[in-house]
Amino acid sequence: MAPSTQFEVAQPPNDAVSSLVFSNDSSHRLLVSSWDKHVYLYEVVNDQANLVNKYEHRAPVLDVCFGANNNEAFTAGMDRQVKRIDLTTGEQTLLSKHSEPVRCVVYSPSHSLLISASWDNTLHVHNLSSSPSEPLVIPLPGKPHALSSSPTKLVVAMTARLVHIYDLPTLASSTTLPSPWQTRESSLKFLTRAVACMPNDAGYATSSIEGRVAVEWFEDTPESQARKYAFKCHRQAAPEEEGGGDIVYPVNALAFHPVYGTFASGGGDGTVALWDAEAKRRMRQYQKFPEAVAALGFSGDGKYLAIGVCPGFETGMEDYDGKGRTRVFVRELGETEAKGKGAK
């Protein structure tokens, strides 16, 4: 069994990482978006992650995803714009404008849909299989904070513990305003920080600012809903002289392993943990990183886990600066490192 190794990307962003994502194919291309107004493209080969190119934007970039292939990317930014980038030529095309910053963007390869979620309380749904047209605009009842898609579902997590789940085939064929497939209240009491859908299309995980993760299933049967659970994580014991108890950190990032269906969580405590969703147990916790973990992503074949690390707001510092303290690590996983034990 090949041992796991870990290395850093050369030339990381100059400020905080907002998101990172691997291409779905075996090319091991990695996109990283940053508050420094750039998107970075790296190629991971033999224990090295080399910078291929970087793409400048007018404002901080809050999210990035790959498109139909590993030469196409989409970005969401503080400039309120959703853009397509041709990663080969660097050409940027404006797809739509929101009236507030765009927080998230996801692409569904099977439905050729690009969906952006903005703090203007709307989703913009772009059907990229048809000729360029105006996006379908879906109003939301709250401000979206996290977005994730599975093969057939889209999960939108908002303020006030609101969760809307949309059916992607319905979105792809809609010309009028579609209703959510399901509306739910989050199992977590505090603000949702991240959401990630299971690759097998069965459900999703959400995390909160209050050191908790919840795992839920889509199927709306009493049996299925009885399986949902939440647990505490990313906490540290406070010193006795400070009164003891737990120091609670936000869980900033979640990512499912594409092959084994286990998932990773990353927190403000600077740690990454691997979880077996079926068996409801922690499989392992990695050594502490020098700063908060801001973003996580597995490669399409599950061989690598990318980890974006930068100062969080947990320290309460007034003058935030991620410059010189932002790093991106890539872990090459051992053969069975992310393989779950299965339900007990």
mmCIF file of C-alpha atoms in Angstrom:
data_model
loop_
_atom_site.group_PDB
_atom_site.id
_atom_site.type_symbol
_atom_site.label_atom_id
_atom_site.label_comp_id
_atom_site.label_asym_id
_atom_site.label_seq_id
_atom_site.Cartn_x
_atom_site.Cartn_y
_atom_site.Cartn_z
ATOM 1 C CA MET A 1 0.000 0.000 0.000
ATOM 2 C CA ALA A 2 1.426 3.368 -1.017
ATOM 3 C CA PRO A 3 1.983 5.628 1.999
ATOM 4 C CA SER A 4 0.316 9.012 2.040
ATOM 5 C CA THR A 5 2.393 12.131 1.404
ATOM 6 C CA GLN A 6 1.693 15.822 1.772
ATOM 7 C CA PHE A 7 3.153 18.808 -0.061
ATOM 8 C CA GLU A 8 2.445 22.504 -0.611
ATOM 9 C CA VAL A 9 1.519 24.266 -3.824
ATOM 10 C CA ALA A 10 4.180 26.548 -5.190
ATOM 11 C CA GLN A 11 3.106 30.209 -5.373
ATOM 12 C CA PRO A 12 -0.064 30.173 -3.228
ATOM 13 C CA PRO A 13 -2.576 33.074 -3.277
ATOM 14 C CA ASN A 14 -1.570 36.349 -1.603
ATOM 15 C CA ASP A 15 -4.699 36.506 0.551
ATOM 16 C CA ALA A 16 -7.338 34.225 2.024
ATOM 17 C CA VAL A 17 -8.580 31.204 0.070
ATOM 18 C CA SER A 18 -12.330 31.403 -0.594
ATOM 19 C CA SER A 19 -12.701 28.025 -2.339
ATOM 20 C CA LEU A 20 -10.801 25.300 -4.149
ATOM 21 C CA VAL A 21 -11.870 22.542 -6.518
ATOM 22 C CA PHE A 22 -10.263 19.751 -8.556
ATOM 23 C CA SER A 23 -11.287 18.915 -12.114
ATOM 24 C CA ASN A 24 -13.564 15.869 -12.443
ATOM 25 C CA ASP A 25 -11.222 14.061 -14.818
ATOM 26 C CA SER A 26 -7.856 12.458 -14.134
ATOM 27 C CA SER A 27 -5.817 15.563 -15.057
ATOM 28 C CA HIS A 28 -5.517 16.641 -11.401
ATOM 29 C CA ARG A 29 -6.016 20.291 -12.236
ATOM 30 C CA LEU A 30 -6.785 22.402 -9.182
ATOM 31 C CA LEU A 31 -8.539 25.789 -9.137
ATOM 32 C CA VAL A 32 -8.200 28.100 -6.124
ATOM 33 C CA SER A 33 -10.143 31.358 -5.720
ATOM 34 C CA SER A 34 -8.911 34.070 -3.407
ATOM 35 C CA TRP A 35 -9.723 37.374 -1.766
ATOM 36 C CA ASP A 36 -6.661 38.734 -3.605
ATOM 37 C CA LYS A 37 -8.940 39.092 -6.715
ATOM 38 C CA HIS A 38 -7.397 36.159 -8.562
ATOM 39 C CA VAL A 39 -8.205 32.589 -9.527
ATOM 40 C CA TYR A 40 -5.202 30.254 -9.589
ATOM 41 C CA LEU A 41 -4.851 27.155 -11.756
ATOM 42 C CA TYR A 42 -2.411 24.469 -10.555
ATOM 43 C CA GLU A 43 -1.477 21.084 -11.931
ATOM 44 C CA VAL A 44 -0.693 18.340 -9.440
ATOM 45 C CA VAL A 45 1.965 15.892 -10.691
ATOM 46 C CA ASN A 46 4.225 13.604 -8.625
ATOM 47 C CA ASP A 47 4.244 15.368 -5.258
ATOM 48 C CA GLN A 48 4.253 18.802 -6.843
ATOM 49 C CA ALA A 49 1.526 21.343 -7.476
ATOM 50 C CA ASN A 50 2.744 23.842 -10.033
ATOM 51 C CA LEU A 51 1.082 27.111 -10.972
ATOM 52 C CA VAL A 52 -0.130 26.961 -14.587
ATOM 53 C CA ASN A 53 -1.832 30.360 -14.740
ATOM 54 C CA LYS A 54 -3.699 32.974 -12.752
ATOM 55 C CA TYR A 55 -6.717 35.007 -13.786
ATOM 56 C CA GLU A 56 -7.303 38.493 -12.463
ATOM 57 C CA HIS A 57 -10.772 39.779 -11.463
ATOM 58 C CA ARG A 58 -11.964 43.248 -10.481
ATOM 59 C CA ALA A 59 -12.837 42.241 -6.928
ATOM 60 C CA PRO A 60 -12.339 39.333 -4.495
ATOM 61 C CA VAL A 61 -13.479 36.000 -5.940
ATOM 62 C CA LEU A 62 -15.774 34.111 -3.552
ATOM 63 C CA ASP A 63 -16.184 30.820 -5.412
ATOM 64 C CA VAL A 64 -14.957 28.893 -8.451
ATOM 65 C CA CYS A 65 -15.865 25.634 -10.199
ATOM 66 C CA PHE A 66 -14.884 23.721 -13.321
ATOM 67 C CA GLY A 67 -17.285 23.566 -16.260
ATOM 68 C CA ALA A 68 -17.889 20.946 -18.947
ATOM 69 C CA ASN A 69 -14.156 20.136 -19.151
ATOM 70 C CA ASN A 70 -10.884 20.988 -17.434
ATOM 71 C CA ASN A 71 -10.319 24.043 -19.664
ATOM 72 C CA GLU A 72 -13.483 25.833 -18.547
ATOM 73 C CA ALA A 73 -14.175 27.513 -15.200
ATOM 74 C CA PHE A 74 -16.907 29.661 -13.659
ATOM 75 C CA THR A 75 -16.448 32.268 -10.949
ATOM 76 C CA ALA A 76 -18.595 34.157 -8.450
ATOM 77 C CA GLY A 77 -17.371 37.417 -7.019
ATOM 78 C CA MET A 78 -17.733 40.476 -4.838
ATOM 79 C CA ASP A 79 -18.151 42.456 -8.083
ATOM 80 C CA ARG A 80 -21.641 40.816 -8.318
ATOM 81 C CA GLN A 81 -20.693 39.012 -11.513
ATOM 82 C CA VAL A 82 -20.826 35.412 -12.681
ATOM 83 C CA LYS A 83 -18.110 34.765 -15.250
ATOM 84 C CA ARG A 84 -16.887 32.006 -17.512
ATOM 85 C CA ILE A 85 -13.114 31.659 -17.943
ATOM 86 C CA ASP A 86 -11.470 29.900 -20.840
ATOM 87 C CA LEU A 87 -8.507 28.513 -18.896
ATOM 88 C CA THR A 88 -6.457 28.078 -22.075
ATOM 89 C CA THR A 89 -6.764 31.603 -23.478
ATOM 90 C CA GLY A 90 -7.643 33.397 -20.223
ATOM 91 C CA GLU A 91 -10.662 35.008 -21.893
ATOM 92 C CA GLN A 92 -13.428 35.949 -19.434
ATOM 93 C CA THR A 93 -17.098 36.152 -20.435
ATOM 94 C CA LEU A 94 -19.813 37.745 -18.307
ATOM 95 C CA LEU A 95 -22.768 35.374 -17.872
ATOM 96 C CA SER A 96 -24.934 37.380 -15.484
ATOM 97 C CA LYS A 97 -24.985 40.154 -12.932
ATOM 98 C CA HIS A 98 -26.598 39.984 -9.511
ATOM 99 C CA SER A 99 -27.429 43.081 -7.496
ATOM 100 C CA GLU A 100 -25.268 41.984 -4.539
ATOM 101 C CA PRO A 101 -22.055 39.909 -4.246
ATOM 102 C CA VAL A 102 -22.289 36.354 -5.595
ATOM 103 C CA ARG A 103 -21.456 33.877 -2.835
ATOM 104 C CA CYS A 104 -21.473 30.488 -4.612
ATOM 105 C CA VAL A 105 -21.431 28.885 -8.024
ATOM 106 C CA VAL A 106 -21.903 25.208 -8.989
ATOM 107 C CA TYR A 107 -21.932 23.409 -12.324
ATOM 108 C CA SER A 108 -23.927 20.248 -13.041
ATOM 109 C CA PRO A 109 -22.203 18.330 -15.880
ATOM 110 C CA SER A 110 -25.102 15.936 -16.484
ATOM 111 C CA HIS A 111 -27.614 18.781 -16.950
ATOM 112 C CA SER A 112 -25.282 21.500 -18.372
ATOM 113 C CA LEU A 113 -26.565 23.840 -15.668
ATOM 114 C CA LEU A 114 -24.589 26.604 -14.009
ATOM 115 C CA ILE A 115 -26.214 27.896 -10.822
ATOM 116 C CA SER A 116 -25.105 30.958 -8.885
ATOM 117 C CA ALA A 117 -26.355 32.064 -5.461
ATOM 118 C CA SER A 118 -26.100 35.710 -4.415
ATOM 119 C CA TRP A 119 -26.610 37.781 -1.280
ATOM 120 C CA ASP A 120 -29.355 39.541 -3.251
ATOM 121 C CA ASN A 121 -31.450 36.466 -2.216
ATOM 122 C CA THR A 122 -31.646 34.915 -5.686
ATOM 123 C CA LEU A 123 -30.391 31.940 -7.638
ATOM 124 C CA HIS A 124 -29.489 32.430 -11.296
ATOM 125 C CA VAL A 125 -29.901 29.216 -13.296
ATOM 126 C CA HIS A 126 -28.023 29.177 -16.618
ATOM 127 C CA ASN A 127 -28.865 26.396 -19.045
ATOM 128 C CA LEU A 128 -25.612 26.189 -21.001
ATOM 129 C CA SER A 129 -26.888 23.543 -23.420
ATOM 130 C CA SER A 130 -29.101 26.128 -25.117
ATOM 131 C CA SER A 131 -27.864 29.247 -26.869
ATOM 132 C CA PRO A 132 -26.875 32.130 -24.573
ATOM 133 C CA SER A 133 -29.962 33.515 -22.928
ATOM 134 C CA GLU A 134 -31.048 35.278 -19.783
ATOM 135 C CA PRO A 135 -30.742 33.099 -16.677
ATOM 136 C CA LEU A 136 -33.807 31.826 -14.865
ATOM 137 C CA VAL A 137 -33.983 33.916 -11.658
ATOM 138 C CA ILE A 138 -35.328 32.136 -8.560
ATOM 139 C CA PRO A 139 -36.067 34.285 -5.487
ATOM 140 C CA LEU A 140 -34.924 32.846 -2.145
ATOM 141 C CA PRO A 141 -36.485 33.440 1.296
ATOM 142 C CA GLY A 142 -33.080 34.107 2.875
ATOM 143 C CA LYS A 143 -29.490 34.997 2.150
ATOM 144 C CA PRO A 144 -27.638 31.948 0.728
ATOM 145 C CA HIS A 145 -24.426 30.895 2.462
ATOM 146 C CA ALA A 146 -23.646 27.555 0.866
ATOM 147 C CA LEU A 147 -24.563 25.609 -2.256
ATOM 148 C CA SER A 148 -23.835 22.044 -3.387
ATOM 149 C CA SER A 149 -25.098 19.697 -6.058
ATOM 150 C CA SER A 150 -25.370 15.914 -6.382
ATOM 151 C CA PRO A 151 -26.203 14.107 -9.661
ATOM 152 C CA THR A 152 -29.895 15.079 -9.414
ATOM 153 C CA LYS A 153 -30.232 17.565 -6.543
ATOM 154 C CA LEU A 154 -29.183 21.086 -5.601
ATOM 155 C CA VAL A 155 -29.004 22.046 -1.906
ATOM 156 C CA VAL A 156 -29.164 25.729 -0.919
ATOM 157 C CA ALA A 157 -28.415 26.589 2.716
ATOM 158 C CA MET A 158 -29.572 30.040 3.856
ATOM 159 C CA THR A 159 -29.869 32.263 6.905
ATOM 160 C CA ALA A 160 -32.540 31.495 9.518
ATOM 161 C CA ARG A 161 -31.724 27.746 9.179
ATOM 162 C CA LEU A 162 -33.551 27.532 5.849
ATOM 163 C CA VAL A 163 -32.615 24.752 3.434
ATOM 164 C CA HIS A 164 -34.130 24.433 -0.043
ATOM 165 C CA ILE A 165 -33.536 21.344 -2.189
ATOM 166 C CA TYR A 166 -34.171 21.616 -5.944
ATOM 167 C CA ASP A 167 -34.505 18.833 -8.490
ATOM 168 C CA LEU A 168 -31.906 19.426 -11.223
ATOM 169 C CA PRO A 169 -33.834 17.730 -14.104
ATOM 170 C CA THR A 170 -36.790 20.017 -13.244
ATOM 171 C CA LEU A 171 -34.511 23.088 -13.206
ATOM 172 C CA ALA A 172 -33.044 22.056 -16.571
ATOM 173 C CA SER A 173 -36.469 21.863 -18.231
ATOM 174 C CA SER A 174 -38.117 24.818 -16.431
ATOM 175 C CA THR A 175 -39.156 27.910 -18.310
ATOM 176 C CA THR A 176 -41.293 29.159 -15.442
ATOM 177 C CA LEU A 177 -40.428 29.564 -11.780
ATOM 178 C CA PRO A 178 -39.882 26.093 -10.270
ATOM 179 C CA SER A 179 -40.773 25.340 -6.662
ATOM 180 C CA PRO A 180 -38.223 23.633 -4.407
ATOM 181 C CA TRP A 181 -38.435 19.842 -4.422
ATOM 182 C CA GLN A 182 -38.203 20.036 -0.626
ATOM 183 C CA THR A 183 -37.922 22.766 1.982
ATOM 184 C CA ARG A 184 -36.301 21.929 5.296
ATOM 185 C CA GLU A 185 -35.119 23.501 8.491
ATOM 186 C CA SER A 186 -31.454 22.885 9.225
ATOM 187 C CA SER A 187 -30.695 20.352 11.961
ATOM 188 C CA LEU A 188 -28.081 22.817 13.205
ATOM 189 C CA LYS A 189 -29.091 25.707 15.454
ATOM 190 C CA PHE A 190 -26.470 28.150 14.215
ATOM 191 C CA LEU A 191 -25.468 29.707 10.914
ATOM 192 C CA THR A 192 -24.623 27.207 8.151
ATOM 193 C CA ARG A 193 -21.031 27.492 6.987
ATOM 194 C CA ALA A 194 -20.765 24.714 4.413
ATOM 195 C CA VAL A 195 -22.842 22.105 2.611
ATOM 196 C CA ALA A 196 -21.671 19.098 0.581
ATOM 197 C CA CYS A 197 -23.756 16.531 -1.300
ATOM 198 C CA MET A 198 -23.028 12.813 -1.231
ATOM 199 C CA PRO A 199 -21.650 11.579 -4.569
ATOM 200 C CA ASN A 200 -24.144 8.670 -4.553
ATOM 201 C CA ASP A 201 -27.062 11.157 -4.649
ATOM 202 C CA ALA A 202 -28.456 9.905 -1.312
ATOM 203 C CA GLY A 203 -28.114 13.002 0.877
ATOM 204 C CA TYR A 204 -25.857 15.764 2.145
ATOM 205 C CA ALA A 205 -23.875 17.110 5.086
ATOM 206 C CA THR A 206 -23.989 20.629 6.507
ATOM 207 C CA SER A 207 -21.750 22.351 9.016
ATOM 208 C CA SER A 208 -22.179 25.381 11.256
ATOM 209 C CA ILE A 209 -20.149 28.143 12.869
ATOM 210 C CA GLU A 210 -20.720 26.349 16.170
ATOM 211 C CA GLY A 211 -18.517 23.267 15.723
ATOM 212 C CA ARG A 212 -21.171 20.847 14.497
ATOM 213 C CA VAL A 213 -21.904 18.759 11.419
ATOM 214 C CA ALA A 214 -25.270 17.255 10.415
ATOM 215 C CA VAL A 215 -25.802 14.387 7.955
ATOM 216 C CA GLU A 216 -29.191 14.050 6.239
ATOM 217 C CA TRP A 217 -30.799 11.940 3.507
ATOM 218 C CA PHE A 218 -32.948 13.209 0.633
ATOM 219 C CA GLU A 219 -35.579 10.495 0.745
ATOM 220 C CA ASP A 220 -38.605 11.881 2.545
ATOM 221 C CA THR A 221 -39.717 8.757 4.376
ATOM 222 C CA PRO A 222 -39.927 8.391 8.178
ATOM 223 C CA GLU A 223 -37.234 5.656 8.032
ATOM 224 C CA SER A 224 -34.886 7.820 6.003
ATOM 225 C CA GLN A 225 -35.459 10.918 8.126
ATOM 226 C CA ALA A 226 -34.918 8.898 11.304
ATOM 227 C CA ARG A 227 -31.371 8.209 10.085
ATOM 228 C CA LYS A 228 -30.297 11.850 10.181
ATOM 229 C CA TYR A 229 -27.897 12.843 12.921
ATOM 230 C CA ALA A 230 -25.615 15.669 14.050
ATOM 231 C CA PHE A 231 -22.390 15.633 16.025
ATOM 232 C CA LYS A 232 -19.897 17.975 17.668
ATOM 233 C CA CYS A 233 -16.432 18.432 16.187
ATOM 234 C CA HIS A 234 -13.578 20.935 15.820
ATOM 235 C CA ARG A 235 -13.528 21.791 19.498
ATOM 236 C CA GLN A 236 -10.669 21.997 21.953
ATOM 237 C CA ALA A 237 -10.639 21.855 25.726
ATOM 238 C CA ALA A 238 -10.205 25.310 27.227
ATOM 239 C CA PRO A 239 -7.500 25.705 29.891
ATOM 240 C CA GLU A 240 -8.752 25.121 33.447
ATOM 241 C CA GLU A 241 -7.483 28.545 34.525
ATOM 242 C CA GLU A 242 -9.863 30.044 31.942
ATOM 243 C CA GLY A 243 -12.797 28.144 33.363
ATOM 244 C CA GLY A 244 -12.505 24.903 31.370
ATOM 245 C CA GLY A 245 -15.212 23.779 28.958
ATOM 246 C CA ASP A 246 -14.832 23.721 25.180
ATOM 247 C CA ILE A 247 -13.406 26.258 22.760
ATOM 248 C CA VAL A 248 -15.749 25.924 19.783
ATOM 249 C CA TYR A 249 -14.585 26.611 16.219
ATOM 250 C CA PRO A 250 -16.551 27.076 12.992
ATOM 251 C CA VAL A 251 -16.546 24.125 10.584
ATOM 252 C CA ASN A 252 -15.641 26.018 7.412
ATOM 253 C CA ALA A 253 -15.406 23.235 4.846
ATOM 254 C CA LEU A 254 -16.855 19.831 3.927
ATOM 255 C CA ALA A 255 -15.983 17.502 1.040
ATOM 256 C CA PHE A 256 -17.117 13.980 0.156
ATOM 257 C CA HIS A 257 -14.705 11.392 -1.198
ATOM 258 C CA PRO A 258 -15.885 10.568 -4.757
ATOM 259 C CA VAL A 259 -15.154 6.834 -4.482
ATOM 260 C CA TYR A 260 -15.749 5.833 -0.857
ATOM 261 C CA GLY A 261 -18.437 8.336 0.145
ATOM 262 C CA THR A 262 -16.663 9.222 3.382
ATOM 263 C CA PHE A 263 -16.185 12.930 4.016
ATOM 264 C CA ALA A 264 -13.648 15.432 5.293
ATOM 265 C CA SER A 265 -14.343 18.425 7.525
ATOM 266 C CA GLY A 266 -12.060 21.405 8.054
ATOM 267 C CA GLY A 267 -12.312 23.876 10.920
ATOM 268 C CA GLY A 268 -11.168 27.111 12.453
ATOM 269 C CA ASP A 269 -9.070 25.020 14.837
ATOM 270 C CA GLY A 270 -6.679 24.276 11.961
ATOM 271 C CA THR A 271 -7.546 20.577 11.747
ATOM 272 C CA VAL A 272 -9.000 18.269 9.082
ATOM 273 C CA ALA A 273 -10.917 15.138 10.082
ATOM 274 C CA LEU A 274 -12.177 12.219 7.987
ATOM 275 C CA TRP A 275 -15.608 10.782 8.816
ATOM 276 C CA ASP A 276 -17.525 7.647 7.932
ATOM 277 C CA ALA A 277 -21.079 8.921 7.379
ATOM 278 C CA GLU A 278 -22.643 5.446 7.430
ATOM 279 C CA ALA A 279 -20.863 4.203 10.536
ATOM 280 C CA LYS A 280 -21.202 7.599 12.282
ATOM 281 C CA ARG A 281 -17.583 7.678 13.360
ATOM 282 C CA ARG A 282 -14.395 9.644 12.938
ATOM 283 C CA MET A 283 -11.827 7.688 10.967
ATOM 284 C CA ARG A 284 -8.837 9.956 11.504
ATOM 285 C CA GLN A 285 -7.728 13.464 12.306
ATOM 286 C CA TYR A 286 -4.676 14.955 10.631
ATOM 287 C CA GLN A 287 -1.970 17.001 12.261
ATOM 288 C CA LYS A 288 -2.825 20.620 12.968
ATOM 289 C CA PHE A 289 -2.236 23.142 10.195
ATOM 290 C CA PRO A 290 -0.609 26.512 10.921
ATOM 291 C CA GLU A 291 -3.866 28.485 10.390
ATOM 292 C CA ALA A 292 -7.617 27.869 10.071
ATOM 293 C CA VAL A 293 -8.786 25.469 7.354
ATOM 294 C CA ALA A 294 -10.878 27.512 4.903
ATOM 295 C CA ALA A 295 -11.574 25.102 2.025
ATOM 296 C CA LEU A 296 -11.311 21.412 1.106
ATOM 297 C CA GLY A 297 -11.628 19.416 -2.121
ATOM 298 C CA PHE A 298 -10.979 15.833 -3.240
ATOM 299 C CA SER A 299 -9.681 15.105 -6.736
ATOM 300 C CA GLY A 300 -12.087 13.376 -9.137
ATOM 301 C CA ASP A 301 -10.380 9.999 -8.630
ATOM 302 C CA GLY A 302 -10.124 10.453 -4.858
ATOM 303 C CA LYS A 303 -6.328 10.288 -4.918
ATOM 304 C CA TYR A 304 -5.702 13.799 -3.542
ATOM 305 C CA LEU A 305 -7.197 16.072 -0.906
ATOM 306 C CA ALA A 306 -6.474 19.805 -1.297
ATOM 307 C CA ILE A 307 -6.585 21.951 1.843
ATOM 308 C CA GLY A 308 -6.741 25.759 1.796
ATOM 309 C CA VAL A 309 -5.282 27.282 4.966
ATOM 310 C CA CYS A 310 -5.356 30.956 6.014
ATOM 311 C CA PRO A 311 -6.015 33.048 9.116
ATOM 312 C CA GLY A 312 -9.647 32.873 10.178
ATOM 313 C CA PHE A 313 -11.579 35.434 12.150
ATOM 314 C CA GLU A 314 -11.456 33.167 15.220
ATOM 315 C CA THR A 315 -8.528 35.104 16.637
ATOM 316 C CA GLY A 316 -10.639 38.269 16.815
ATOM 317 C CA MET A 317 -7.957 40.324 15.096
ATOM 318 C CA GLU A 318 -9.115 43.725 13.906
ATOM 319 C CA ASP A 319 -6.893 44.081 10.865
ATOM 320 C CA TYR A 320 -7.444 40.965 8.827
ATOM 321 C CA ASP A 321 -4.571 40.047 6.554
ATOM 322 C CA GLY A 322 -3.975 36.687 4.932
ATOM 323 C CA LYS A 323 -0.909 37.884 3.072
ATOM 324 C CA GLY A 324 2.076 35.603 3.536
ATOM 325 C CA ARG A 325 -0.004 33.338 5.791
ATOM 326 C CA THR A 326 -2.149 31.709 3.098
ATOM 327 C CA ARG A 327 -1.063 28.238 2.026
ATOM 328 C CA VAL A 328 -2.535 25.382 0.022
ATOM 329 C CA PHE A 329 -1.569 21.831 0.947
ATOM 330 C CA VAL A 330 -2.184 18.730 -1.161
ATOM 331 C CA ARG A 331 -2.334 15.349 0.526
ATOM 332 C CA GLU A 332 -1.868 12.223 -1.557
ATOM 333 C CA LEU A 333 -4.033 9.657 0.207
ATOM 334 C CA GLY A 334 -2.938 6.123 0.989
ATOM 335 C CA GLU A 335 -4.887 3.462 -0.903
ATOM 336 C CA THR A 336 -7.459 2.792 1.822
ATOM 337 C CA GLU A 337 -6.965 5.967 3.860
ATOM 338 C CA ALA A 338 -10.428 7.325 3.045
ATOM 339 C CA LYS A 339 -12.198 3.954 2.895
ATOM 340 C CA GLY A 340 -14.938 3.605 5.497
ATOM 341 C CA LYS A 341 -15.566 0.553 7.624
ATOM 342 C CA GLY A 342 -19.285 0.584 6.749
ATOM 343 C CA ALA A 343 -22.212 0.773 9.148
ATOM 344 C CA LYS A 344 -21.917 -1.236 12.339
#
